Amino acid sequence: MIALSDGIEIGYDDVGTGVPVAFIHGFPHNRTLWSPQVSALVDRARCIAPDLRGFGETSRHGPFTIDQYADDVAMLLRILGIERAVVTGLSMGGYIAFSLWRRHRSLVRALVLAHTRAGADTEEGREKRRALVVLARTRGAGAVADGQITGMLGKTTRERRPAMIDEVHRMLGSASVEGIVGALEAMMARVDSTDTLATIDVPTLVIAGGEDALIPRSDAHILHDAIRGSRLEVIEHAGHVSNMERPAAFNHVLSEFLAGLEYE
Ligand code: MLT
């Protein structure tokens, strides 16, 4: 636990030695999303995994914006004495990674953009988020988790690893209502990052899930086509959280990418 300058306390993991990797979770996750990566990479990387505002052990008060989340991560990295990190964001974590790139570029050694997209919300998408805000306020995080769980996991995982449904549901259901509402408002208001893609000049790995129903692989192709020199990996038989669903496959592509950075 560490206190940032504006009075919020942030829960985070900081384990391992090697190249610093900042793991940024999605919605409505917390840092335990990254447990399969943190435990596998400790010998190779210094893994920093924060809980975003309103999630896990981090304080529940705003402002809740994508830029504020990015500033929180940047401040944590600076407090921990990290000059540059491989910024790894999943879904909403990817939206935050784009903001980190725009606002704190010197901190970004490389990017891993998993299950994410560059575009802003459509009006239809915002309408769904408004309904989710109402659901969270009236029926709580458990009801939000009930609604999100099917999209979170691929068909193969749901059929072959049913225990994962409970595991991921527990993570989603543990979010605070303040965190859920704040993140939904932050995502609704986020800017379109499409123009940012051409400015990215650090090594970038894009990861998609072959069965991701929330962010289809076509979005990953858009990132890959627009980010010069980027690498695209599709984790087959996995949905929106391929890092949990197929940790060995995810860790393999991530480890290869990290190993490649040593030669740059
Ligand atoms: C996430 O996993 O962070 C969300 O699916 C992102 C979103 O709703 O746009």
mmCIF file with all atom_site columns, C-alpha atoms in Angstrom, residues 44-146:
data_model
loop_
_atom_site.group_PDB
_atom_site.id
_atom_site.type_symbol
_atom_site.label_atom_id
_atom_site.label_alt_id
_atom_site.label_comp_id
_atom_site.label_asym_id
_atom_site.label_entity_id
_atom_site.label_seq_id
_atom_site.pdbx_PDB_ins_code
_atom_site.Cartn_x
_atom_site.Cartn_y
_atom_site.Cartn_z
_atom_site.occupancy
_atom_site.B_iso_or_equiv
_atom_site.pdbx_formal_charge
_atom_site.auth_seq_id
_atom_site.auth_comp_id
_atom_site.auth_asym_id
_atom_site.auth_atom_id
_atom_site.pdbx_PDB_model_num
ATOM 1   C CA . ARG A 1 44  ? 12.676  -12.302 -15.499 1.00 0.00 ? 44  ARG A CA 1
ATOM 2   C CA . ALA A 1 45  ? 10.792  -9.129  -14.732 1.00 0.00 ? 45  ALA A CA 1
ATOM 3   C CA . ARG A 1 46  ? 9.976   -6.662  -11.997 1.00 0.00 ? 46  ARG A CA 1
ATOM 4   C CA . CYS A 1 47  ? 6.206   -6.924  -12.064 1.00 0.00 ? 47  CYS A CA 1
ATOM 5   C CA . ILE A 1 48  ? 4.258   -3.900  -10.862 1.00 0.00 ? 48  ILE A CA 1
ATOM 6   C CA . ALA A 1 49  ? 0.508   -4.516  -10.726 1.00 0.00 ? 49  ALA A CA 1
ATOM 7   C CA . PRO A 1 50  ? -1.637  -1.757  -9.188  1.00 0.00 ? 50  PRO A CA 1
ATOM 8   C CA . ASP A 1 51  ? -5.315  -1.751  -8.328  1.00 0.00 ? 51  ASP A CA 1
ATOM 9   C CA . LEU A 1 52  ? -6.937  1.178   -10.125 1.00 0.00 ? 52  LEU A CA 1
ATOM 10  C CA . ARG A 1 53  ? -9.045  3.677   -8.150  1.00 0.00 ? 53  ARG A CA 1
ATOM 11  C CA . GLY A 1 54  ? -12.147 2.012   -6.773  1.00 0.00 ? 54  GLY A CA 1
ATOM 12  C CA . PHE A 1 55  ? -10.861 -1.517  -7.327  1.00 0.00 ? 55  PHE A CA 1
ATOM 13  C CA . GLY A 1 56  ? -9.076  -3.980  -5.060  1.00 0.00 ? 56  GLY A CA 1
ATOM 14  C CA . GLU A 1 57  ? -7.335  -2.217  -2.194  1.00 0.00 ? 57  GLU A CA 1
ATOM 15  C CA . THR A 1 58  ? -7.084  1.218   -3.776  1.00 0.00 ? 58  THR A CA 1
ATOM 16  C CA . SER A 1 59  ? -9.124  4.144   -2.429  1.00 0.00 ? 59  SER A CA 1
ATOM 17  C CA . ARG A 1 60  ? -12.583 4.538   -3.839  1.00 0.00 ? 60  ARG A CA 1
ATOM 18  C CA . HIS A 1 61  ? -12.660 8.210   -4.610  1.00 0.00 ? 61  HIS A CA 1
ATOM 19  C CA . GLY A 1 62  ? -12.273 10.047  -7.872  1.00 0.00 ? 62  GLY A CA 1
ATOM 20  C CA . PRO A 1 63  ? -11.689 11.835  -10.063 1.00 0.00 ? 63  PRO A CA 1
ATOM 21  C CA . PHE A 1 64  ? -12.392 8.870   -12.273 1.00 0.00 ? 64  PHE A CA 1
ATOM 22  C CA . THR A 1 65  ? -11.011 9.497   -15.743 1.00 0.00 ? 65  THR A CA 1
ATOM 23  C CA . ILE A 1 66  ? -8.750  7.489   -18.019 1.00 0.00 ? 66  ILE A CA 1
ATOM 24  C CA . ASP A 1 67  ? -6.112  10.228  -17.723 1.00 0.00 ? 67  ASP A CA 1
ATOM 25  C CA . GLN A 1 68  ? -6.342  10.159  -13.925 1.00 0.00 ? 68  GLN A CA 1
ATOM 26  C CA . TYR A 1 69  ? -5.809  6.384   -13.883 1.00 0.00 ? 69  TYR A CA 1
ATOM 27  C CA . ALA A 1 70  ? -2.775  6.923   -16.132 1.00 0.00 ? 70  ALA A CA 1
ATOM 28  C CA . ASP A 1 71  ? -1.431  9.661   -13.860 1.00 0.00 ? 71  ASP A CA 1
ATOM 29  C CA . ASP A 1 72  ? -1.879  7.351   -10.842 1.00 0.00 ? 72  ASP A CA 1
ATOM 30  C CA . VAL A 1 73  ? 0.122   4.594   -12.543 1.00 0.00 ? 73  VAL A CA 1
ATOM 31  C CA . ALA A 1 74  ? 2.807   7.083   -13.605 1.00 0.00 ? 74  ALA A CA 1
ATOM 32  C CA . MET A 1 75  ? 3.091   8.455   -10.090 1.00 0.00 ? 75  MET A CA 1
ATOM 33  C CA . LEU A 1 76  ? 3.333   4.960   -8.611  1.00 0.00 ? 76  LEU A CA 1
ATOM 34  C CA . LEU A 1 77  ? 6.119   4.049   -11.047 1.00 0.00 ? 77  LEU A CA 1
ATOM 35  C CA . ARG A 1 78  ? 8.010   7.244   -10.203 1.00 0.00 ? 78  ARG A CA 1
ATOM 36  C CA . ILE A 1 79  ? 7.624   6.672   -6.451  1.00 0.00 ? 79  ILE A CA 1
ATOM 37  C CA . LEU A 1 80  ? 8.993   3.154   -6.945  1.00 0.00 ? 80  LEU A CA 1
ATOM 38  C CA . GLY A 1 81  ? 11.998  4.614   -8.760  1.00 0.00 ? 81  GLY A CA 1
ATOM 39  C CA . ILE A 1 82  ? 11.140  3.079   -12.107 1.00 0.00 ? 82  ILE A CA 1
ATOM 40  C CA . GLU A 1 83  ? 12.315  5.163   -15.037 1.00 0.00 ? 83  GLU A CA 1
ATOM 41  C CA . ARG A 1 84  ? 10.802  3.098   -17.843 1.00 0.00 ? 84  ARG A CA 1
ATOM 42  C CA . ALA A 1 85  ? 8.435   0.148   -17.870 1.00 0.00 ? 85  ALA A CA 1
ATOM 43  C CA . VAL A 1 86  ? 6.836   -2.187  -20.355 1.00 0.00 ? 86  VAL A CA 1
ATOM 44  C CA . VAL A 1 87  ? 3.250   -0.972  -20.046 1.00 0.00 ? 87  VAL A CA 1
ATOM 45  C CA . THR A 1 88  ? 0.873   -3.913  -20.355 1.00 0.00 ? 88  THR A CA 1
ATOM 46  C CA . GLY A 1 89  ? -2.811  -3.029  -20.442 1.00 0.00 ? 89  GLY A CA 1
ATOM 47  C CA . LEU A 1 90  ? -5.805  -5.284  -20.888 1.00 0.00 ? 90  LEU A CA 1
ATOM 48  C CA . SER A 1 91  ? -8.982  -3.779  -22.338 1.00 0.00 ? 91  SER A CA 1
ATOM 49  C CA . MET A 1 92  ? -9.655  -0.666  -20.193 1.00 0.00 ? 92  MET A CA 1
ATOM 50  C CA . GLY A 1 93  ? -6.015  -1.082  -19.164 1.00 0.00 ? 93  GLY A CA 1
ATOM 51  C CA . GLY A 1 94  ? -5.177  -0.569  -22.846 1.00 0.00 ? 94  GLY A CA 1
ATOM 52  C CA . TYR A 1 95  ? -7.174  2.689   -22.924 1.00 0.00 ? 95  TYR A CA 1
ATOM 53  C CA . ILE A 1 96  ? -5.037  3.748   -19.954 1.00 0.00 ? 96  ILE A CA 1
ATOM 54  C CA . ALA A 1 97  ? -1.867  2.637   -21.744 1.00 0.00 ? 97  ALA A CA 1
ATOM 55  C CA . PHE A 1 98  ? -2.713  4.995   -24.641 1.00 0.00 ? 98  PHE A CA 1
ATOM 56  C CA . SER A 1 99  ? -3.130  7.822   -22.144 1.00 0.00 ? 99  SER A CA 1
ATOM 57  C CA . LEU A 1 100 ? 0.176   6.956   -20.469 1.00 0.00 ? 100 LEU A CA 1
ATOM 58  C CA . TRP A 1 101 ? 1.793   7.108   -23.869 1.00 0.00 ? 101 TRP A CA 1
ATOM 59  C CA . ARG A 1 102 ? 0.336   10.561  -24.544 1.00 0.00 ? 102 ARG A CA 1
ATOM 60  C CA . ARG A 1 103 ? 1.003   12.009  -21.084 1.00 0.00 ? 103 ARG A CA 1
ATOM 61  C CA . HIS A 1 104 ? 4.063   10.163  -19.717 1.00 0.00 ? 104 HIS A CA 1
ATOM 62  C CA . ARG A 1 105 ? 5.836   8.922   -22.830 1.00 0.00 ? 105 ARG A CA 1
ATOM 63  C CA . SER A 1 106 ? 9.281   8.863   -21.253 1.00 0.00 ? 106 SER A CA 1
ATOM 64  C CA . LEU A 1 107 ? 8.054   6.187   -18.812 1.00 0.00 ? 107 LEU A CA 1
ATOM 65  C CA . VAL A 1 108 ? 7.045   3.792   -21.581 1.00 0.00 ? 108 VAL A CA 1
ATOM 66  C CA . ARG A 1 109 ? 9.755   1.326   -22.612 1.00 0.00 ? 109 ARG A CA 1
ATOM 67  C CA . ALA A 1 110 ? 7.372   -0.802  -24.699 1.00 0.00 ? 110 ALA A CA 1
ATOM 68  C CA . LEU A 1 111 ? 3.652   -1.534  -24.949 1.00 0.00 ? 111 LEU A CA 1
ATOM 69  C CA . VAL A 1 112 ? 1.579   -4.677  -24.664 1.00 0.00 ? 112 VAL A CA 1
ATOM 70  C CA . LEU A 1 113 ? -1.997  -3.992  -25.769 1.00 0.00 ? 113 LEU A CA 1
ATOM 71  C CA . ALA A 1 114 ? -4.210  -6.936  -24.917 1.00 0.00 ? 114 ALA A CA 1
ATOM 72  C CA . HIS A 1 115 ? -7.899  -7.236  -25.806 1.00 0.00 ? 115 HIS A CA 1
ATOM 73  C CA . THR A 1 116 ? -8.220  -3.524  -26.352 1.00 0.00 ? 116 THR A CA 1
ATOM 74  C CA . ARG A 1 117 ? -9.249  -1.016  -28.974 1.00 0.00 ? 117 ARG A CA 1
ATOM 75  C CA . ALA A 1 118 ? -8.330  2.503   -30.023 1.00 0.00 ? 118 ALA A CA 1
ATOM 76  C CA . GLY A 1 119 ? -11.778 3.916   -30.785 1.00 0.00 ? 119 GLY A CA 1
ATOM 77  C CA . ALA A 1 120 ? -13.992 5.842   -28.364 1.00 0.00 ? 120 ALA A CA 1
ATOM 78  C CA . ASP A 1 121 ? -17.434 4.563   -27.345 1.00 0.00 ? 121 ASP A CA 1
ATOM 79  C CA . THR A 1 122 ? -20.253 4.701   -29.876 1.00 0.00 ? 122 THR A CA 1
ATOM 80  C CA . GLU A 1 123 ? -23.544 6.251   -28.744 1.00 0.00 ? 123 GLU A CA 1
ATOM 81  C CA . GLU A 1 124 ? -24.979 2.728   -28.519 1.00 0.00 ? 124 GLU A CA 1
ATOM 82  C CA . GLY A 1 125 ? -22.030 1.686   -26.345 1.00 0.00 ? 125 GLY A CA 1
ATOM 83  C CA . ARG A 1 126 ? -22.590 4.675   -24.046 1.00 0.00 ? 126 ARG A CA 1
ATOM 84  C CA . GLU A 1 127 ? -26.251 3.746   -23.711 1.00 0.00 ? 127 GLU A CA 1
ATOM 85  C CA . LYS A 1 128 ? -25.244 0.271   -22.493 1.00 0.00 ? 128 LYS A CA 1
ATOM 86  C CA . ARG A 1 129 ? -22.823 1.794   -19.993 1.00 0.00 ? 129 ARG A CA 1
ATOM 87  C CA . ARG A 1 130 ? -25.539 4.096   -18.637 1.00 0.00 ? 130 ARG A CA 1
ATOM 88  C CA . ALA A 1 131 ? -27.734 1.033   -18.066 1.00 0.00 ? 131 ALA A CA 1
ATOM 89  C CA . LEU A 1 132 ? -24.823 -0.634  -16.258 1.00 0.00 ? 132 LEU A CA 1
ATOM 90  C CA . VAL A 1 133 ? -24.403 2.429   -14.018 1.00 0.00 ? 133 VAL A CA 1
ATOM 91  C CA . VAL A 1 134 ? -28.061 2.101   -13.020 1.00 0.00 ? 134 VAL A CA 1
ATOM 92  C CA . LEU A 1 135 ? -27.659 -1.635  -12.455 1.00 0.00 ? 135 LEU A CA 1
ATOM 93  C CA . ALA A 1 136 ? -24.581 -1.120  -10.267 1.00 0.00 ? 136 ALA A CA 1
ATOM 94  C CA . ARG A 1 137 ? -26.316 1.565   -8.186  1.00 0.00 ? 137 ARG A CA 1
ATOM 95  C CA . THR A 1 138 ? -29.526 -0.368  -7.717  1.00 0.00 ? 138 THR A CA 1
ATOM 96  C CA . ARG A 1 139 ? -28.403 -3.981  -7.510  1.00 0.00 ? 139 ARG A CA 1
ATOM 97  C CA . GLY A 1 140 ? -24.680 -3.837  -6.750  1.00 0.00 ? 140 GLY A CA 1
ATOM 98  C CA . ALA A 1 141 ? -21.473 -5.339  -8.092  1.00 0.00 ? 141 ALA A CA 1
ATOM 99  C CA . GLY A 1 142 ? -22.794 -8.910  -8.045  1.00 0.00 ? 142 GLY A CA 1
ATOM 100 C CA . ALA A 1 143 ? -25.457 -8.049  -10.601 1.00 0.00 ? 143 ALA A CA 1
ATOM 101 C CA . VAL A 1 144 ? -22.852 -6.346  -12.792 1.00 0.00 ? 144 VAL A CA 1
ATOM 102 C CA . ALA A 1 145 ? -20.670 -9.457  -12.534 1.00 0.00 ? 145 ALA A CA 1
ATOM 103 C CA . ASP A 1 146 ? -23.651 -11.636 -13.520 1.00 0.00 ? 146 ASP A CA 1
#
